[in-house]
mmCIF file of C-alpha atoms in Angstrom:
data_model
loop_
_atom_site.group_PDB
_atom_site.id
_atom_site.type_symbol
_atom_site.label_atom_id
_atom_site.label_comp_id
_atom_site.label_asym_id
_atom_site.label_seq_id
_atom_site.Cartn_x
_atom_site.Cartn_y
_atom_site.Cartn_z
ATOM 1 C CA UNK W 1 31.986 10.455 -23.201
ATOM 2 C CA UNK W 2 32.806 8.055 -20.947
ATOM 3 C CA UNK W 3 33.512 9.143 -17.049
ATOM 4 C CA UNK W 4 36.995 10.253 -16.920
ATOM 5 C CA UNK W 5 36.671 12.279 -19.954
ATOM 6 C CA UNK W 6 33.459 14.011 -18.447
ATOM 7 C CA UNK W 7 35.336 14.390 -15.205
ATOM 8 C CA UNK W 8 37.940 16.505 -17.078
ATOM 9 C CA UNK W 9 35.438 18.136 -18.967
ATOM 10 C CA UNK W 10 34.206 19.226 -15.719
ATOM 11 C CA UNK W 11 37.423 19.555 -14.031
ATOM 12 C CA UNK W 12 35.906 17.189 -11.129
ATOM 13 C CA UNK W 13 37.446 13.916 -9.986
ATOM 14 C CA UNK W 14 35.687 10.940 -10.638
ATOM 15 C CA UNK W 15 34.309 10.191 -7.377
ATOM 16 C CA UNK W 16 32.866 13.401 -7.386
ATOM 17 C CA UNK W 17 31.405 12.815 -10.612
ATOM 18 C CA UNK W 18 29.960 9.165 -9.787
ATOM 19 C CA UNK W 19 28.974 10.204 -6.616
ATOM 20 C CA UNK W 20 26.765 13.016 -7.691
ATOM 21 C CA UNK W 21 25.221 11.084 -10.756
ATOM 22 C CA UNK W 22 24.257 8.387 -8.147
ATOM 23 C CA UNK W 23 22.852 10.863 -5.898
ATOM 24 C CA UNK W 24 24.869 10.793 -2.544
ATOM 25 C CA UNK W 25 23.724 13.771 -0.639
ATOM 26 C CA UNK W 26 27.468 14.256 0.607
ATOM 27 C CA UNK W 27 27.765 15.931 -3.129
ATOM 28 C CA UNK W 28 27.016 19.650 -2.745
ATOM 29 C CA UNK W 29 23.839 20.227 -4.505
ATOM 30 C CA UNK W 30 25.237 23.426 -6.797
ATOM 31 C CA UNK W 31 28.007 20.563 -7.548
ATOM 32 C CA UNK W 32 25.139 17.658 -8.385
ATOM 33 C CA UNK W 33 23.262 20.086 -10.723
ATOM 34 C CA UNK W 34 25.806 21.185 -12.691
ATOM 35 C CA UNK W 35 27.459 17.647 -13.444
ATOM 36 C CA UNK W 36 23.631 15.986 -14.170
ATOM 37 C CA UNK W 37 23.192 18.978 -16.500
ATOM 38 C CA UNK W 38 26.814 18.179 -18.029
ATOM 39 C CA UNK W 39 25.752 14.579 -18.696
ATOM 40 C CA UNK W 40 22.615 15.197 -20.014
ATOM 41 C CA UNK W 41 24.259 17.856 -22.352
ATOM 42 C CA UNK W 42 26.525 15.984 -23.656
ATOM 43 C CA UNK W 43 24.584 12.399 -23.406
ATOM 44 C CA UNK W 44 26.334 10.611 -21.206
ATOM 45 C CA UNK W 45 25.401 7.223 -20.116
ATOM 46 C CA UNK W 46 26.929 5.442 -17.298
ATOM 47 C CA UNK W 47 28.039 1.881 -17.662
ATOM 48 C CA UNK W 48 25.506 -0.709 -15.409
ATOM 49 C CA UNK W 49 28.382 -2.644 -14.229
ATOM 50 C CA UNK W 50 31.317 -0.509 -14.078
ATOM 51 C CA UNK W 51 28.884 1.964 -11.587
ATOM 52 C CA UNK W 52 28.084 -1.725 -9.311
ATOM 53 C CA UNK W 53 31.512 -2.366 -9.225
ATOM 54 C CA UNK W 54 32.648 1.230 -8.362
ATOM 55 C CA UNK W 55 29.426 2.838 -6.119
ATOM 56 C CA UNK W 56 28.435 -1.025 -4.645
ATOM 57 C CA UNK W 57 25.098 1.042 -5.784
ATOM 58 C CA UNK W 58 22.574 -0.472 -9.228
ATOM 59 C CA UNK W 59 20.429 2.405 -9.138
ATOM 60 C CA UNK W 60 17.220 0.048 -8.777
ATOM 61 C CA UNK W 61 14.544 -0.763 -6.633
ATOM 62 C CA UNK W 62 13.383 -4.925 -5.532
ATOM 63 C CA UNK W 63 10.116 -6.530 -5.113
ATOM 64 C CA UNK W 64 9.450 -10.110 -4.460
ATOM 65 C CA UNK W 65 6.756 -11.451 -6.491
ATOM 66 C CA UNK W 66 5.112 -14.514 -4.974
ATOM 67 C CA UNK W 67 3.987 -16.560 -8.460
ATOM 68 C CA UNK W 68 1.574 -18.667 -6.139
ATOM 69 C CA UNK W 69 -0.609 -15.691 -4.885
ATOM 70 C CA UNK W 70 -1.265 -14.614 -8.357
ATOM 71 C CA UNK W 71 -0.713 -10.910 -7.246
ATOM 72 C CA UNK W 72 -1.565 -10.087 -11.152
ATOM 73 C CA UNK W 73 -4.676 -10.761 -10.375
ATOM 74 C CA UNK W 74 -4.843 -8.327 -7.479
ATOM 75 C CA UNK W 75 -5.668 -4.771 -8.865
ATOM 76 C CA UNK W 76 -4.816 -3.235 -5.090
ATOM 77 C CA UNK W 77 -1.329 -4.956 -6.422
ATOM 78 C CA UNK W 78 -0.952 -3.698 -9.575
ATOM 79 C CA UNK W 79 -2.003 -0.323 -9.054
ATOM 80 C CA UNK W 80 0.515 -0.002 -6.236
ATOM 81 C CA UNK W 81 3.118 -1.425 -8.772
ATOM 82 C CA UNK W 82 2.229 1.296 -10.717
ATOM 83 C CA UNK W 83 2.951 4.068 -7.965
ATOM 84 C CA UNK W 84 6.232 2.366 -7.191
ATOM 85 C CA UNK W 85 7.281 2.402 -11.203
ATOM 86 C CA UNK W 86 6.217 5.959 -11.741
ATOM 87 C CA UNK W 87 8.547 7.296 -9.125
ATOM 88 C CA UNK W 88 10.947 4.780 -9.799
ATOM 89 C CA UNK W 89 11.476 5.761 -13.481
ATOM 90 C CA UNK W 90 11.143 9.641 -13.050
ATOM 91 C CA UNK W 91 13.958 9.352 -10.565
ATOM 92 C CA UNK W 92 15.951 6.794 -13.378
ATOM 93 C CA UNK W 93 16.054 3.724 -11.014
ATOM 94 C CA UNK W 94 15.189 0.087 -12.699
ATOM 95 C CA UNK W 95 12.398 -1.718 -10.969
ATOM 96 C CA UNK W 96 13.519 -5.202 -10.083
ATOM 97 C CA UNK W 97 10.223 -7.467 -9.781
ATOM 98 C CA UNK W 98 12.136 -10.894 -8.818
ATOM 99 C CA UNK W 99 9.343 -14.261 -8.793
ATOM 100 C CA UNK W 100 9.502 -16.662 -6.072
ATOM 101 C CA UNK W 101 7.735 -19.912 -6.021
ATOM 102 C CA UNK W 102 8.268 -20.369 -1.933
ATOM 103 C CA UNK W 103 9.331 -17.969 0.647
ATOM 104 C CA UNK W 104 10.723 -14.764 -0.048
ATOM 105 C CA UNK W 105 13.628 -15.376 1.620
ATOM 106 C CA UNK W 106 15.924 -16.614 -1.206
ATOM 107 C CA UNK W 107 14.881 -13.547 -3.171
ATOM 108 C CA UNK W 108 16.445 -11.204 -0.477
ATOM 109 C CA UNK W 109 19.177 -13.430 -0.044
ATOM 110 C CA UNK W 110 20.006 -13.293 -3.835
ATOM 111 C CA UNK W 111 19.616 -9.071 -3.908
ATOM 112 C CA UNK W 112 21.827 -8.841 -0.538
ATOM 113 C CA UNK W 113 24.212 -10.919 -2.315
ATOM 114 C CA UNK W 114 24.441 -9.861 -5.930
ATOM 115 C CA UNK W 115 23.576 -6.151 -4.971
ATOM 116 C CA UNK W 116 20.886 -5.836 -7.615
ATOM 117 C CA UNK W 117 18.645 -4.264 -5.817
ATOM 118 C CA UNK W 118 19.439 -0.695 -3.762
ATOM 119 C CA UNK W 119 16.089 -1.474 -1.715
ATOM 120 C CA UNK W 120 13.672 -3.928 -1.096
ATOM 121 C CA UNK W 121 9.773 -2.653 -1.057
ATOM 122 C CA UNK W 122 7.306 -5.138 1.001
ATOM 123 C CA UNK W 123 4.087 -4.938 1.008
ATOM 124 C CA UNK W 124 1.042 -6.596 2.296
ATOM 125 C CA UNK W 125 3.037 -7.111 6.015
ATOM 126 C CA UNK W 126 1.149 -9.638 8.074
ATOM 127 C CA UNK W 127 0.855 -8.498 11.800
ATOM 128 C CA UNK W 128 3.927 -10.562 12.904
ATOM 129 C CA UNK W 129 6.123 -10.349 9.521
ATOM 130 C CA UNK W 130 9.208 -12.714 9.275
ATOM 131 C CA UNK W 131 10.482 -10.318 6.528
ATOM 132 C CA UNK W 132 11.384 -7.135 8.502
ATOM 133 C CA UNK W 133 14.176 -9.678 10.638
ATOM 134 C CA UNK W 134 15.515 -11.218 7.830
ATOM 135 C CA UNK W 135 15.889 -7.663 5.395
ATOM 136 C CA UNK W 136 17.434 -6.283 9.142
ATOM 137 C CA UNK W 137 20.245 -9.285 9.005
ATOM 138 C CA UNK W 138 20.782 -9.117 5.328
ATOM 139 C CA UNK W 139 21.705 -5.411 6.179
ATOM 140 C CA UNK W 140 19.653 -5.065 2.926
ATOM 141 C CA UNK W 141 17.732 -1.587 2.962
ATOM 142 C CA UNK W 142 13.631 -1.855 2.644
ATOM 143 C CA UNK W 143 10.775 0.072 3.201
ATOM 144 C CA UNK W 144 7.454 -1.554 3.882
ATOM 145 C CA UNK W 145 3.602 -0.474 2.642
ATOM 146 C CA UNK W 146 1.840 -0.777 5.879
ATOM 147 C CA UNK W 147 3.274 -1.520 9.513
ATOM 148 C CA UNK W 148 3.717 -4.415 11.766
ATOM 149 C CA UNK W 149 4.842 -5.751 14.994
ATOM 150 C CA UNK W 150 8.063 -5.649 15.582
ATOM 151 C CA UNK W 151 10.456 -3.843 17.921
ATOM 152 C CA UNK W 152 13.038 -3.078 14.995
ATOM 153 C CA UNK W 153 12.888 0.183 13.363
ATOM 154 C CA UNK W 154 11.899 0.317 9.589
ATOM 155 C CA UNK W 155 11.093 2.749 7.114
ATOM 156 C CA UNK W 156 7.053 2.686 6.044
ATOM 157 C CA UNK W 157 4.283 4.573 4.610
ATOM 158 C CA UNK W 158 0.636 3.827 5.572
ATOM 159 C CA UNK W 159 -2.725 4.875 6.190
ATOM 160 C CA UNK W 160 -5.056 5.377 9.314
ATOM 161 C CA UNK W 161 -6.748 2.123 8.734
ATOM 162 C CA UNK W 162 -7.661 1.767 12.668
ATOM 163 C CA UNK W 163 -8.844 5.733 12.409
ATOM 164 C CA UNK W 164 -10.623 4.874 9.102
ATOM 165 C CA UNK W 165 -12.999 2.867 10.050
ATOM 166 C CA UNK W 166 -13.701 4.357 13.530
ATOM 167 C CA UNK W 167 -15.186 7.006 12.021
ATOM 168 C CA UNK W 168 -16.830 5.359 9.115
ATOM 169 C CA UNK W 169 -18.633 2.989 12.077
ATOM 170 C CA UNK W 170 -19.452 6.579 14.237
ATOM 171 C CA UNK W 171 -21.222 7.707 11.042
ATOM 172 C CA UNK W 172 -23.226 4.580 10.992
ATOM 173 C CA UNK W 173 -23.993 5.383 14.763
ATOM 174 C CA UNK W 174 -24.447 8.659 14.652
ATOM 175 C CA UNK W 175 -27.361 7.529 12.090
ATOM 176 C CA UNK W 176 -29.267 5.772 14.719
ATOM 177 C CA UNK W 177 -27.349 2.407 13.122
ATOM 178 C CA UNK W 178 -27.302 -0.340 16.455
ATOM 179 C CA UNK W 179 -26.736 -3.542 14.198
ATOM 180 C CA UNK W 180 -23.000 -2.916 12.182
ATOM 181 C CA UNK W 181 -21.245 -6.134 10.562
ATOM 182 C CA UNK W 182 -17.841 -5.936 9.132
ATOM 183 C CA UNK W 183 -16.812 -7.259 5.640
ATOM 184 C CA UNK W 184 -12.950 -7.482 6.364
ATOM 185 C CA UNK W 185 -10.023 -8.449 4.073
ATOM 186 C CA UNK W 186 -7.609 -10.668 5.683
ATOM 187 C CA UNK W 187 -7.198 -10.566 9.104
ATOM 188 C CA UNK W 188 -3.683 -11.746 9.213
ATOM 189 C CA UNK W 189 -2.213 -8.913 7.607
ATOM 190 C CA UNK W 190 -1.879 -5.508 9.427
ATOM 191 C CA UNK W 191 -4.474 -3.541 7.471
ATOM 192 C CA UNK W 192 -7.073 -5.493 8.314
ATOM 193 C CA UNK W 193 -6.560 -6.553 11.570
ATOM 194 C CA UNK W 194 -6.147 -2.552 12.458
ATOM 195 C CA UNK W 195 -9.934 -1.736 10.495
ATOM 196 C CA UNK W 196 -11.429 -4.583 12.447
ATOM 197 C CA UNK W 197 -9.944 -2.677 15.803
ATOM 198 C CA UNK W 198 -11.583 0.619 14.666
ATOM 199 C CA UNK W 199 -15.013 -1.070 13.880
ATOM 200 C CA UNK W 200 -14.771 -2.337 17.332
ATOM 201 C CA UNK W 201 -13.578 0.789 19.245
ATOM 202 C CA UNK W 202 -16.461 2.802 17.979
ATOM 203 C CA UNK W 203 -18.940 -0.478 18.772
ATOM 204 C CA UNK W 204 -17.166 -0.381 22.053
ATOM 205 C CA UNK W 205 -17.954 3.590 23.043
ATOM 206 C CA UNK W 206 -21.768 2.835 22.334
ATOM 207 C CA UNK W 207 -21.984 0.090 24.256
ATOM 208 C CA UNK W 208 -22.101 -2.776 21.509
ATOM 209 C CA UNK W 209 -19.096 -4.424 22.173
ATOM 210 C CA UNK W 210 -20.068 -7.381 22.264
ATOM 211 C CA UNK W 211 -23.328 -7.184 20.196
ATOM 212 C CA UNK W 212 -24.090 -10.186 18.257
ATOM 213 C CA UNK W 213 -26.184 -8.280 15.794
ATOM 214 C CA UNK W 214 -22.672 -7.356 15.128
ATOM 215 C CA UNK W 215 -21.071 -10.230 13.325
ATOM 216 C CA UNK W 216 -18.280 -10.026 10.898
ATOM 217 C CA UNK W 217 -16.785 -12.049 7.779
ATOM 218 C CA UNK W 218 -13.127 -11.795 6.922
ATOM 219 C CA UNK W 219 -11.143 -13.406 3.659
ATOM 220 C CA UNK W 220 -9.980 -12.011 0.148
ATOM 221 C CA UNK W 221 -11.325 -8.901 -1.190
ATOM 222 C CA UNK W 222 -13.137 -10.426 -4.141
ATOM 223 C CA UNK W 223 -16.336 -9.376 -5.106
ATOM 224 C CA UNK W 224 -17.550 -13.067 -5.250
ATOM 225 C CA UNK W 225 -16.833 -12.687 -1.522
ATOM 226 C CA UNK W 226 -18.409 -9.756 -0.927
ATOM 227 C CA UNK W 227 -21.571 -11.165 -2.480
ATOM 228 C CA UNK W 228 -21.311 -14.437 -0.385
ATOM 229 C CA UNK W 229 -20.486 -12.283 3.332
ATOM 230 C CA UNK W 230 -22.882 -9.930 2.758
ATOM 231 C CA UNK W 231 -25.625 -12.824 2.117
ATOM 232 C CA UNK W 232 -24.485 -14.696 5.128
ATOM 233 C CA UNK W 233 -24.587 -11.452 7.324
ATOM 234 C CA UNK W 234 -27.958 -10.463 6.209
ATOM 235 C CA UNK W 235 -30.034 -14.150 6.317
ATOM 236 C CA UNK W 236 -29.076 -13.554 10.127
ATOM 237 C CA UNK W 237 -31.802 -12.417 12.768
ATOM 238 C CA UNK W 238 -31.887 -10.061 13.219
ATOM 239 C CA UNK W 239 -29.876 -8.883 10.228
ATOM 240 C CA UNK W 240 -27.260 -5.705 10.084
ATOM 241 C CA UNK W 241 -28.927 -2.408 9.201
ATOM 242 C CA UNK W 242 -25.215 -1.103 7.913
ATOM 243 C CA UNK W 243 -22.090 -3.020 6.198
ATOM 244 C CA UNK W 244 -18.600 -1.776 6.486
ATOM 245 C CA UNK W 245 -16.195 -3.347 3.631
ATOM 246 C CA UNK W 246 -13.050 -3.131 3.513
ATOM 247 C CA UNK W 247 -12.701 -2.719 -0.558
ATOM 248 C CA UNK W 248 -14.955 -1.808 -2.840
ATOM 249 C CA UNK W 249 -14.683 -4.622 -4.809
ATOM 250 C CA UNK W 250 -16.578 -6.783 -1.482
ATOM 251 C CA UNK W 251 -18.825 -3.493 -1.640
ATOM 252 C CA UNK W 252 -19.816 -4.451 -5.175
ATOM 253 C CA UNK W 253 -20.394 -8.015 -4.388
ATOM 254 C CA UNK W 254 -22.676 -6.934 -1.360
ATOM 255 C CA UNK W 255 -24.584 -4.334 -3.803
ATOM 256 C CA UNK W 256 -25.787 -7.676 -5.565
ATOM 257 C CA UNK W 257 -26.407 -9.656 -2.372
ATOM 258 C CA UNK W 258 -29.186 -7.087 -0.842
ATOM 259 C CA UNK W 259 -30.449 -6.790 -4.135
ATOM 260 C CA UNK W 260 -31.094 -10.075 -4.498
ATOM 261 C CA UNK W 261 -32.209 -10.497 -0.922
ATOM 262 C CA UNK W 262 -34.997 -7.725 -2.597
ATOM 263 C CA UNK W 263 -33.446 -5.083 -0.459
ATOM 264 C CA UNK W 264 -31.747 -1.401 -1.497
ATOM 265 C CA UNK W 265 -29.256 -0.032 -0.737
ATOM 266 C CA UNK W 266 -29.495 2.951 1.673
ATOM 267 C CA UNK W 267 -33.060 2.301 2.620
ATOM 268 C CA UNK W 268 -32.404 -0.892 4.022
ATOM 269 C CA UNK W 269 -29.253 -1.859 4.630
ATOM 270 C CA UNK W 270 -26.337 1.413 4.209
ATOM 271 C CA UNK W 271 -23.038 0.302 3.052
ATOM 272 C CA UNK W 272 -19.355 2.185 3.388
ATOM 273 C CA UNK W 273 -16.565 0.944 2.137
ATOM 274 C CA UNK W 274 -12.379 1.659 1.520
ATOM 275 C CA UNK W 275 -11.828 3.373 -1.725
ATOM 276 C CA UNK W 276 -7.602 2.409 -2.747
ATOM 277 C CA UNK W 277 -9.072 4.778 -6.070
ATOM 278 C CA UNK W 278 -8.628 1.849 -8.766
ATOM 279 C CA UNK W 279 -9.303 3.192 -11.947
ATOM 280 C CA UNK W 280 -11.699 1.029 -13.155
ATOM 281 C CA UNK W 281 -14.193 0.903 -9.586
ATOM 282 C CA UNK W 282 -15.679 4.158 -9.412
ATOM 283 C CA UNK W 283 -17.757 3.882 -6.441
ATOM 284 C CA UNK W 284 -19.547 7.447 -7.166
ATOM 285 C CA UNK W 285 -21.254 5.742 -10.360
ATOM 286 C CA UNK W 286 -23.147 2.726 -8.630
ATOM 287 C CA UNK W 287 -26.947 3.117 -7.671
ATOM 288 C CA UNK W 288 -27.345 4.469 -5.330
ATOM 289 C CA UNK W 289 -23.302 6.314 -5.214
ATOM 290 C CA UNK W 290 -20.773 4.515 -2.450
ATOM 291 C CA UNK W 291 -20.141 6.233 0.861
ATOM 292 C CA UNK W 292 -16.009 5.679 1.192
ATOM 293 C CA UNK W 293 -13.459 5.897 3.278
ATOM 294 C CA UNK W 294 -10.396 7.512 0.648
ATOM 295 C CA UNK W 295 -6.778 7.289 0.060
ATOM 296 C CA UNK W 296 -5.372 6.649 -3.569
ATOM 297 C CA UNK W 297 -2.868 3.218 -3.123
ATOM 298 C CA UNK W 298 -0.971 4.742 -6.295
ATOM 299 C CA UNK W 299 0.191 7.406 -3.877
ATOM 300 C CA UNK W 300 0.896 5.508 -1.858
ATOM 301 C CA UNK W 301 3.499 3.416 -4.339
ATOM 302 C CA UNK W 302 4.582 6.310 -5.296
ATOM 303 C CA UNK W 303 5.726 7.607 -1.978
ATOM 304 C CA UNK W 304 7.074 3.989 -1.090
ATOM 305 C CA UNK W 305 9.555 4.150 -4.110
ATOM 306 C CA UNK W 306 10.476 7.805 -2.715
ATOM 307 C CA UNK W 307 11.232 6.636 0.536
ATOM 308 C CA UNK W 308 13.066 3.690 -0.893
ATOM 309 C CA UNK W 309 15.638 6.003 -2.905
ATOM 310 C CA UNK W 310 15.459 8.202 -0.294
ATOM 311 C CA UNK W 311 16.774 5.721 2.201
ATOM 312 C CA UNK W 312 19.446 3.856 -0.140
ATOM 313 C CA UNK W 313 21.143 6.989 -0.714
ATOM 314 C CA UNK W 314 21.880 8.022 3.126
ATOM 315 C CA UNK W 315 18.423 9.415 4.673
ATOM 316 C CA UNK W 316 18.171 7.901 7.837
ATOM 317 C CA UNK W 317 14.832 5.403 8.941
ATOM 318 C CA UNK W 318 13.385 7.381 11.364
ATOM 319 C CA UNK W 319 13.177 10.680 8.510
ATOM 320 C CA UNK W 320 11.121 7.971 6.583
ATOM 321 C CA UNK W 321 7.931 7.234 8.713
ATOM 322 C CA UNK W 322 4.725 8.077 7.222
ATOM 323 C CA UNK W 323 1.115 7.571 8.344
ATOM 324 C CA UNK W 324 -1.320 9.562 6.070
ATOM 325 C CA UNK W 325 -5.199 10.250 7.812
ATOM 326 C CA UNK W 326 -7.527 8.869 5.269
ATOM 327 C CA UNK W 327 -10.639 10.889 3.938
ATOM 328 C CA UNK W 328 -14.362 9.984 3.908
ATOM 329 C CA UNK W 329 -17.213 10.663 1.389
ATOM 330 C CA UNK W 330 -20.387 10.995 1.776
ATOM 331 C CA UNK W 331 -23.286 9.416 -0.784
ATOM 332 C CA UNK W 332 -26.219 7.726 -0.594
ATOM 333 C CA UNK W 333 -25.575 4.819 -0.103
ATOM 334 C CA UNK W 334 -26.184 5.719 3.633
ATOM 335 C CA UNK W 335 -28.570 7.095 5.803
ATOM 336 C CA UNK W 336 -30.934 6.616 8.764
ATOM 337 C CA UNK W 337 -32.447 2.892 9.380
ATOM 338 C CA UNK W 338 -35.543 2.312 7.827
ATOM 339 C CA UNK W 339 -36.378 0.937 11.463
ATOM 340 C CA UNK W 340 -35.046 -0.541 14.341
#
């Protein structure tokens, strides 16, 4: 069938019919169901173009994928890819992933102008992102994983980063721990920058504000990193009794440093880190098991893509805000200083 013989079928016009396959929520939902079910009976498939031309809709989702960062490299990357595609594909958009070798701009520029994409999904914002201004002009709808600074309003999803790592330092504290260091990830971008603020609030309301048995290291969350702050942090005098790390890929890379400083872990030096749940870290089978701050970044892809549809189909930005508490476990790879 094509669509004006499944609108008579129905005995629907075929706006009505387009409208509710494309999912415009001014469709009555008894009047959605019952022409999806009619097109799945009967196997009907809507022509790509011919539903561009007619809706001004392609029933997919965009990414720009910056070839020069290697993001396939970056398993935070992929596995929030893989959040984004899961939703994407239950609710039957296409996932757009369009390469750039400079700025992202031309990328947004070419899915404002061709209409190939419904929505744009950003991630990774920096604290003052260009993007959000640019997306805003294009009139081009977007949500972003993560916030920044901006006085525009803008769909997101995100985690208590800030909130995060208060706590994670108070637990260290609470412990008797006076000398904290940071392991951060890149202190341009939001997530970091707001971790680094919650390591220093809870320094801050013991008095340690400006500590300098407090240091910190920032950069990419490698674990060849990890291994190379963590060594840095701990040939100081006097050295950190507790790391916080902001993956646990730098975690892994600072398990090897202390060891081969002839240190352990939770005796002498008690490490936390952020958990995004990548399948293959599993931070409860290292020796001794990683204490973690929580919050799966599929989910979080997952919910993105949500929002995305969500907002390309009529649900306005400020319905689409979203800023999740994060969770933290408790193993042993922390406890009480060994001394002071």
């Amino acid at each position: 069938m094509n669509l004006r013989e499944l609108s008579a079928h129905l005995g629907l016009s075929q706006t009505t019919v387009s409208r509710a396959l494309n999912g415009y929520t001014d469709v009555a939902p008894a009047t959605r169901r019952k022409v999806v079910e009619a097109a799945e009976r009967v196997g009907y498939r809507p022509n790509s173009g011919a539903r561009r031309l007619a809706t001004g809709r392609s029933q997919a989702l965009g990414i720009a994928f910056p070839v020069d960062r290697n993001l396939l490299l970056d398993p935070h990357f992929i596995e929030f890819l893989a959040g984004v595609a899961a939703t994407a594909g239950e609710k039957g958009y296409d996932l757009t992933v369009s390469p750039t070798t400079g700025t992202e701009d031309e990328v947004y520029r070419r899915f404002a102008r061709t209409r190939t994409a419904d929505a744009v999904i950003l991630s990774g914002p920096a604290v003052e992102d260009r993007r959000i201004a640019l997306l805003n002009g294009l009139g081009l709808p977007f949500v972003v994983h993560g916030r920044t600074q901006t006085p525009l309003p803008y769909a997101h999803v995100d985690i208590d980063n800030r909130g995060a790592f208060r706590q994670a330092c108070r637990l260290l504290l609470d412990l008797g721990h006076r000398r904290i260091a940071l392991i951060n990830g890149d202190e341009g971008q939001t997530f970091a920058r707001d971790r680094r603020s919650g390591w220093q609030e809870a320094l801050a309301q013991a008095g340690l504000a400006d500590d300098p048995g407090c240091p910190s290291c920032c950069g990419a969350m490698t674990e060849e990193n990890g291994y190379r702050f963590a060594r840095t942090l701990l040939e100081r005098t006097p050295a950190p009794t507790g790391l916080l790390c902001s993956s646990v890929l730098l975690a892994f890379g600072a398990y090897r440093a202390i060891r081969d400083l002839g240190l352990t872990v939770g005796r002498d030096v008690s490490v936390i880190a952020h958990d995004d749940d990548l399948p293959f870290l599993r931070p409860h089978t290292l020796d001794p098991p990683l204490t973690v701050t929580r919050s799966p970044i599929r989910k979080g892809g997952e919910q993105v893509a949500d929002f995305a549809i969500r907002l390309a189909t009529g649900t306005p930005i400020d319905q689409l805000t979203d800023v999740k508490p994060v969770d933290l476990v408790y193993r042993g790879s922390v406890a009480a200083p060994a001394s002071g």
